Amino acid sequence: MDSTRRERATLALAVWGVLVSQVLLYPGVSDLVTALGGGRGEYDLSAGMLFLVAEFASFVAFSSVWGALSDALGRRTRLIVAGALGGAASYVALLALATLPWLDATFGAVLAVRLVGGAMTIGAFSLSITMLADLSGGNGRNMGAAGIAIGLGAALGSVVGGQLTTIDPLAPLYASAASLTAVALLVTTVTDRTPDSTRVGVGVVLKKLAARPAFAVPYAFGFIDRMTAGFFALVGVYYFREAFGVDAAVAGGVLALFFVPFALLQYPLGSLSDRVGRFVPVVAGSMLYGVAIVAVGVAPAFELAAALMVVVGVFGALVAPATMALVTDLADSGERGAALGGFNVFGSLGFLAGFLIGGVVADAVGYLPSFLVVGFAEVAIAVVALRAVKRLDGIDAAQTPSSAD
């Protein structure tokens, strides 16, 4: 294995580890929130929503900061290590809070720790993806590696997190801390190959991004795509547990039915987008993805709804790597960190929207309307941005490397 392929694999493992740490908490979030002193009952959606929103609020606030800072310093690996270790420490802090005798009064502190943990973890996640983008071999291939790592990390995290929750609601916190510590150790083996042209001021990088409105197109798709992921992470889990009466382990398995095909198809479909362009994967994929989401919500039986989660994963895998690759197509090498940081800001806003919109709609009028809102939002962005994607695909297709490492 040559150095580029080895580093691609190592960085993909780092992305995988961060996602494992994050998703371990999702299947049993209602149990975990109760153990940490929040919630008014087993299926208190609002408490779970606050717990997840706190982390992603920091993702939004700090994603572009990490990216721009790494571009300005010309360094990424040390920042990834710092972010991963800081995220691990936040999980240890939650475990410490759970031991306090006045547990009912500590949920505000729990949310504060989640804010700090999110600020650190997004550095490890965003910069690992940026380092993948720095590698040669085709943006679709590199983003496909990131996508498969995200999908497999989420798949393993959802299955293991559900199983751990049945043993102890706090057990996923131990596993998350261990996963991020492993990420920090792993990344120290990667040579920091940040391009010299990235060593510019943070303000210069952000001004260059503001001057490139074309980034709004992939950012908008990233927002909606991540909104659906946030929706399933919160509302989807509560839906399957409450509507079909399954436990955290089964709910985690259902999430894996989405994440496994989503992961396994990321790399080949990312490579496909290098050859055929971004238009079909992004636009057609988004339309099919949205319809499949709605189908899950209207399925009358658990078995059918679970099977449709596989279909959702397939279409999601068609969209995700092509959308990330479109960002790197548009960015100069010296602004990739800030460009992908901006993409992650919009993605994190999408997660927040998935939590908030999905949670509020489900609480107010039921689960089915929330599936309709999120699913048709995915269809709508594809229709509205169709011409813009076609134009950008034509402009940037010639810039996308076709060689492979």
PDB file of N, CA, C and O in Angstrom, residues 7 11 66-80 126-136 187 190-200 205 332-338:
ATOM      1  N   GLU A   7      -2.455   6.667   4.163  1.00  0.00           N
ATOM      2  CA  GLU A   7      -2.959   7.826   4.900  1.00  0.00           C
ATOM      3  C   GLU A   7      -4.463   7.989   4.712  1.00  0.00           C
ATOM      4  O   GLU A   7      -5.168   8.404   5.631  1.00  0.00           O
ATOM      5  N   LEU A  11      -6.864   8.120   7.957  1.00  0.00           N
ATOM      6  CA  LEU A  11      -7.766   9.244   8.201  1.00  0.00           C
ATOM      7  C   LEU A  11      -9.232   8.800   8.172  1.00  0.00           C
ATOM      8  O   LEU A  11     -10.054   9.312   8.943  1.00  0.00           O
ATOM      9  N   TRP A  66     -12.219  25.855  13.379  1.00  0.00           N
ATOM     10  CA  TRP A  66     -11.152  24.860  13.275  1.00  0.00           C
ATOM     11  C   TRP A  66     -10.570  24.824  11.858  1.00  0.00           C
ATOM     12  O   TRP A  66      -9.343  24.760  11.683  1.00  0.00           O
ATOM     13  N   GLY A  67     -11.444  24.824  10.855  1.00  0.00           N
ATOM     14  CA  GLY A  67     -10.963  24.757   9.480  1.00  0.00           C
ATOM     15  C   GLY A  67     -10.119  25.949   9.101  1.00  0.00           C
ATOM     16  O   GLY A  67      -9.032  25.801   8.523  1.00  0.00           O
ATOM     17  N   ALA A  68     -10.604  27.142   9.417  1.00  0.00           N
ATOM     18  CA  ALA A  68      -9.847  28.344   9.081  1.00  0.00           C
ATOM     19  C   ALA A  68      -8.546  28.436   9.874  1.00  0.00           C
ATOM     20  O   ALA A  68      -7.514  28.865   9.357  1.00  0.00           O
ATOM     21  N   LEU A  69      -8.595  28.012  11.142  1.00  0.00           N
ATOM     22  CA  LEU A  69      -7.385  28.037  11.960  1.00  0.00           C
ATOM     23  C   LEU A  69      -6.321  27.100  11.398  1.00  0.00           C
ATOM     24  O   LEU A  69      -5.134  27.451  11.321  1.00  0.00           O
ATOM     25  N   SER A  70      -6.742  25.913  10.973  1.00  0.00           N
ATOM     26  CA  SER A  70      -5.772  24.964  10.411  1.00  0.00           C
ATOM     27  C   SER A  70      -5.191  25.484   9.100  1.00  0.00           C
ATOM     28  O   SER A  70      -4.007  25.273   8.812  1.00  0.00           O
ATOM     29  N   ASP A  71      -6.005  26.149   8.298  1.00  0.00           N
ATOM     30  CA  ASP A  71      -5.493  26.747   7.069  1.00  0.00           C
ATOM     31  C   ASP A  71      -4.475  27.838   7.376  1.00  0.00           C
ATOM     32  O   ASP A  71      -3.456  27.965   6.706  1.00  0.00           O
ATOM     33  N   ALA A  72      -4.769  28.640   8.389  1.00  0.00           N
ATOM     34  CA  ALA A  72      -3.866  29.740   8.741  1.00  0.00           C
ATOM     35  C   ALA A  72      -2.550  29.241   9.321  1.00  0.00           C
ATOM     36  O   ALA A  72      -1.479  29.789   9.033  1.00  0.00           O
ATOM     37  N   LEU A  73      -2.611  28.179  10.140  1.00  0.00           N
ATOM     38  CA  LEU A  73      -1.407  27.646  10.775  1.00  0.00           C
ATOM     39  C   LEU A  73      -0.626  26.714   9.861  1.00  0.00           C
ATOM     40  O   LEU A  73       0.567  26.476  10.084  1.00  0.00           O
ATOM     41  N   GLY A  74      -1.289  26.169   8.837  1.00  0.00           N
ATOM     42  CA  GLY A  74      -0.646  25.175   7.999  1.00  0.00           C
ATOM     43  C   GLY A  74      -0.448  23.858   8.711  1.00  0.00           C
ATOM     44  O   GLY A  74       0.446  23.071   8.376  1.00  0.00           O
ATOM     45  N   ARG A  75      -1.261  23.573   9.716  1.00  0.00           N
ATOM     46  CA  ARG A  75      -1.166  22.349  10.506  1.00  0.00           C
ATOM     47  C   ARG A  75      -2.567  21.794  10.744  1.00  0.00           C
ATOM     48  O   ARG A  75      -3.518  22.549  10.915  1.00  0.00           O
ATOM     49  N   ARG A  76      -2.670  20.447  10.738  1.00  0.00           N
ATOM     50  CA  ARG A  76      -3.961  19.832  11.022  1.00  0.00           C
ATOM     51  C   ARG A  76      -3.856  18.742  12.101  1.00  0.00           C
ATOM     52  O   ARG A  76      -4.725  18.634  12.951  1.00  0.00           O
ATOM     53  N   THR A  77      -2.814  17.918  12.054  1.00  0.00           N
ATOM     54  CA  THR A  77      -2.802  16.734  12.912  1.00  0.00           C
ATOM     55  C   THR A  77      -2.850  17.086  14.405  1.00  0.00           C
ATOM     56  O   THR A  77      -3.580  16.446  15.172  1.00  0.00           O
ATOM     57  N   ARG A  78      -2.093  18.075  14.828  1.00  0.00           N
ATOM     58  CA  ARG A  78      -2.094  18.430  16.252  1.00  0.00           C
ATOM     59  C   ARG A  78      -3.460  18.941  16.698  1.00  0.00           C
ATOM     60  O   ARG A  78      -3.896  18.684  17.832  1.00  0.00           O
ATOM     61  N   LEU A  79      -4.120  19.650  15.807  1.00  0.00           N
ATOM     62  CA  LEU A  79      -5.454  20.143  16.142  1.00  0.00           C
ATOM     63  C   LEU A  79      -6.461  18.997  16.237  1.00  0.00           C
ATOM     64  O   LEU A  79      -7.358  19.012  17.083  1.00  0.00           O
ATOM     65  N   ILE A  80      -6.315  17.993  15.370  1.00  0.00           N
ATOM     66  CA  ILE A  80      -7.205  16.828  15.448  1.00  0.00           C
ATOM     67  C   ILE A  80      -7.004  16.100  16.771  1.00  0.00           C
ATOM     68  O   ILE A  80      -7.975  15.701  17.437  1.00  0.00           O
ATOM     69  N   SER A 126     -14.048  17.451  11.523  1.00  0.00           N
ATOM     70  CA  SER A 126     -13.937  18.305  10.345  1.00  0.00           C
ATOM     71  C   SER A 126     -12.536  18.277   9.745  1.00  0.00           C
ATOM     72  O   SER A 126     -12.363  18.180   8.533  1.00  0.00           O
ATOM     73  N   LEU A 127     -11.508  18.328  10.597  1.00  0.00           N
ATOM     74  CA  LEU A 127     -10.149  18.377  10.075  1.00  0.00           C
ATOM     75  C   LEU A 127      -9.676  17.031   9.533  1.00  0.00           C
ATOM     76  O   LEU A 127      -8.832  16.981   8.635  1.00  0.00           O
ATOM     77  N   SER A 128     -10.214  15.931  10.066  1.00  0.00           N
ATOM     78  CA  SER A 128      -9.888  14.624   9.486  1.00  0.00           C
ATOM     79  C   SER A 128     -10.414  14.534   8.056  1.00  0.00           C
ATOM     80  O   SER A 128      -9.739  14.028   7.148  1.00  0.00           O
ATOM     81  N   ILE A 129     -11.616  15.041   7.831  1.00  0.00           N
ATOM     82  CA  ILE A 129     -12.176  15.059   6.480  1.00  0.00           C
ATOM     83  C   ILE A 129     -11.364  16.006   5.583  1.00  0.00           C
ATOM     84  O   ILE A 129     -11.099  15.714   4.415  1.00  0.00           O
ATOM     85  N   THR A 130     -10.952  17.137   6.136  1.00  0.00           N
ATOM     86  CA  THR A 130     -10.152  18.077   5.356  1.00  0.00           C
ATOM     87  C   THR A 130      -8.827  17.460   4.935  1.00  0.00           C
ATOM     88  O   THR A 130      -8.368  17.642   3.797  1.00  0.00           O
ATOM     89  N   MET A 131      -8.195  16.711   5.818  1.00  0.00           N
ATOM     90  CA  MET A 131      -6.939  16.054   5.460  1.00  0.00           C
ATOM     91  C   MET A 131      -7.161  15.006   4.364  1.00  0.00           C
ATOM     92  O   MET A 131      -6.294  14.806   3.512  1.00  0.00           O
ATOM     93  N   LEU A 132      -8.307  14.358   4.385  1.00  0.00           N
ATOM     94  CA  LEU A 132      -8.642  13.462   3.280  1.00  0.00           C
ATOM     95  C   LEU A 132      -8.737  14.239   1.972  1.00  0.00           C
ATOM     96  O   LEU A 132      -8.269  13.789   0.923  1.00  0.00           O
ATOM     97  N   ALA A 133      -9.350  15.407   2.031  1.00  0.00           N
ATOM     98  CA  ALA A 133      -9.491  16.226   0.824  1.00  0.00           C
ATOM     99  C   ALA A 133      -8.138  16.713   0.312  1.00  0.00           C
ATOM    100  O   ALA A 133      -7.978  16.972  -0.881  1.00  0.00           O
ATOM    101  N   ASP A 134      -7.142  16.837   1.197  1.00  0.00           N
ATOM    102  CA  ASP A 134      -5.812  17.273   0.785  1.00  0.00           C
ATOM    103  C   ASP A 134      -5.085  16.222  -0.042  1.00  0.00           C
ATOM    104  O   ASP A 134      -4.125  16.540  -0.760  1.00  0.00           O
ATOM    105  N   LEU A 135      -5.514  14.958   0.069  1.00  0.00           N
ATOM    106  CA  LEU A 135      -4.832  13.875  -0.634  1.00  0.00           C
ATOM    107  C   LEU A 135      -5.164  13.905  -2.119  1.00  0.00           C
ATOM    108  O   LEU A 135      -6.211  14.398  -2.530  1.00  0.00           O
ATOM    109  N   SER A 136      -4.281  13.340  -2.937  1.00  0.00           N
ATOM    110  CA  SER A 136      -4.553  13.196  -4.362  1.00  0.00           C
ATOM    111  C   SER A 136      -5.418  11.967  -4.597  1.00  0.00           C
ATOM    112  O   SER A 136      -5.708  11.218  -3.667  1.00  0.00           O
ATOM    113  N   VAL A 187      -4.162   9.383  14.834  1.00  0.00           N
ATOM    114  CA  VAL A 187      -3.837  10.508  13.955  1.00  0.00           C
ATOM    115  C   VAL A 187      -2.381  10.943  14.112  1.00  0.00           C
ATOM    116  O   VAL A 187      -1.800  11.530  13.192  1.00  0.00           O
ATOM    117  N   VAL A 190      -0.039  10.029  11.200  1.00  0.00           N
ATOM    118  CA  VAL A 190      -0.236  10.594   9.870  1.00  0.00           C
ATOM    119  C   VAL A 190       0.669  11.810   9.672  1.00  0.00           C
ATOM    120  O   VAL A 190       0.727  12.692  10.531  1.00  0.00           O
ATOM    121  N   THR A 191       1.354  11.846   8.548  1.00  0.00           N
ATOM    122  CA  THR A 191       2.185  13.005   8.218  1.00  0.00           C
ATOM    123  C   THR A 191       1.295  14.193   7.864  1.00  0.00           C
ATOM    124  O   THR A 191       0.356  14.061   7.088  1.00  0.00           O
ATOM    125  N   ASP A 192       1.598  15.328   8.461  1.00  0.00           N
ATOM    126  CA  ASP A 192       0.813  16.530   8.184  1.00  0.00           C
ATOM    127  C   ASP A 192       1.241  17.086   6.830  1.00  0.00           C
ATOM    128  O   ASP A 192       2.347  17.618   6.687  1.00  0.00           O
ATOM    129  N   ARG A 193       0.378  16.923   5.824  1.00  0.00           N
ATOM    130  CA  ARG A 193       0.719  17.320   4.453  1.00  0.00           C
ATOM    131  C   ARG A 193      -0.109  18.515   3.998  1.00  0.00           C
ATOM    132  O   ARG A 193      -0.428  18.650   2.821  1.00  0.00           O
ATOM    133  N   THR A 194      -0.434  19.389   4.928  1.00  0.00           N
ATOM    134  CA  THR A 194      -1.209  20.559   4.578  1.00  0.00           C
ATOM    135  C   THR A 194      -0.461  21.397   3.540  1.00  0.00           C
ATOM    136  O   THR A 194       0.725  21.678   3.711  1.00  0.00           O
ATOM    137  N   PRO A 195      -1.109  21.811   2.441  1.00  0.00           N
ATOM    138  CA  PRO A 195      -0.429  22.618   1.427  1.00  0.00           C
ATOM    139  C   PRO A 195       0.107  23.924   2.000  1.00  0.00           C
ATOM    140  O   PRO A 195      -0.530  24.548   2.855  1.00  0.00           O
ATOM    141  N   ASP A 196       1.305  24.331   1.528  1.00  0.00           N
ATOM    142  CA  ASP A 196       1.886  25.585   2.015  1.00  0.00           C
ATOM    143  C   ASP A 196       0.988  26.782   1.758  1.00  0.00           C
ATOM    144  O   ASP A 196       1.000  27.749   2.496  1.00  0.00           O
ATOM    145  N   SER A 197       0.172  26.716   0.677  1.00  0.00           N
ATOM    146  CA  SER A 197      -0.665  27.857   0.309  1.00  0.00           C
ATOM    147  C   SER A 197      -1.774  28.123   1.308  1.00  0.00           C
ATOM    148  O   SER A 197      -2.451  29.134   1.226  1.00  0.00           O
ATOM    149  N   THR A 198      -1.960  27.206   2.283  1.00  0.00           N
ATOM    150  CA  THR A 198      -3.013  27.428   3.272  1.00  0.00           C
ATOM    151  C   THR A 198      -2.568  28.384   4.375  1.00  0.00           C
ATOM    152  O   THR A 198      -3.374  28.773   5.203  1.00  0.00           O
ATOM    153  N   ARG A 199      -1.283  28.744   4.401  1.00  0.00           N
ATOM    154  CA  ARG A 199      -0.796  29.553   5.509  1.00  0.00           C
ATOM    155  C   ARG A 199      -1.119  31.029   5.279  1.00  0.00           C
ATOM    156  O   ARG A 199      -0.251  31.852   4.986  1.00  0.00           O
ATOM    157  N   VAL A 200      -2.379  31.303   5.388  1.00  0.00           N
ATOM    158  CA  VAL A 200      -2.858  32.671   5.262  1.00  0.00           C
ATOM    159  C   VAL A 200      -3.695  32.993   6.479  1.00  0.00           C
ATOM    160  O   VAL A 200      -4.070  32.114   7.243  1.00  0.00           O
ATOM    161  N   VAL A 205      -9.069  33.880   4.559  1.00  0.00           N
ATOM    162  CA  VAL A 205      -9.765  32.670   4.123  1.00  0.00           C
ATOM    163  C   VAL A 205     -11.271  32.869   4.148  1.00  0.00           C
ATOM    164  O   VAL A 205     -11.990  32.526   3.201  1.00  0.00           O
ATOM    165  N   ASP A 332     -10.179  26.139  -4.017  1.00  0.00           N
ATOM    166  CA  ASP A 332      -8.747  26.076  -4.274  1.00  0.00           C
ATOM    167  C   ASP A 332      -8.090  25.297  -3.141  1.00  0.00           C
ATOM    168  O   ASP A 332      -8.640  25.195  -2.036  1.00  0.00           O
ATOM    169  N   SER A 333      -6.908  24.748  -3.384  1.00  0.00           N
ATOM    170  CA  SER A 333      -6.254  23.925  -2.359  1.00  0.00           C
ATOM    171  C   SER A 333      -6.033  24.702  -1.069  1.00  0.00           C
ATOM    172  O   SER A 333      -6.110  24.145   0.020  1.00  0.00           O
ATOM    173  N   GLY A 334      -5.784  26.002  -1.173  1.00  0.00           N
ATOM    174  CA  GLY A 334      -5.517  26.795   0.006  1.00  0.00           C
ATOM    175  C   GLY A 334      -6.730  27.169   0.815  1.00  0.00           C
ATOM    176  O   GLY A 334      -6.594  27.727   1.907  1.00  0.00           O
ATOM    177  N   GLU A 335      -7.933  26.881   0.320  1.00  0.00           N
ATOM    178  CA  GLU A 335      -9.130  27.236   1.074  1.00  0.00           C
ATOM    179  C   GLU A 335      -9.985  26.016   1.402  1.00  0.00           C
ATOM    180  O   GLU A 335     -11.114  26.144   1.861  1.00  0.00           O
ATOM    181  N   ARG A 336      -9.446  24.810   1.188  1.00  0.00           N
ATOM    182  CA  ARG A 336     -10.245  23.618   1.429  1.00  0.00           C
ATOM    183  C   ARG A 336     -10.657  23.477   2.886  1.00  0.00           C
ATOM    184  O   ARG A 336     -11.756  23.043   3.193  1.00  0.00           O
ATOM    185  N   GLY A 337      -9.740  23.808   3.806  1.00  0.00           N
ATOM    186  CA  GLY A 337     -10.082  23.688   5.216  1.00  0.00           C
ATOM    187  C   GLY A 337     -11.275  24.536   5.584  1.00  0.00           C
ATOM    188  O   GLY A 337     -12.221  24.078   6.223  1.00  0.00           O
ATOM    189  N   ALA A 338     -11.242  25.816   5.176  1.00  0.00           N
ATOM    190  CA  ALA A 338     -12.352  26.704   5.483  1.00  0.00           C
ATOM    191  C   ALA A 338     -13.604  26.329   4.688  1.00  0.00           C
ATOM    192  O   ALA A 338     -14.722  26.450   5.187  1.00  0.00           O
TER     193      ALA A 338
END
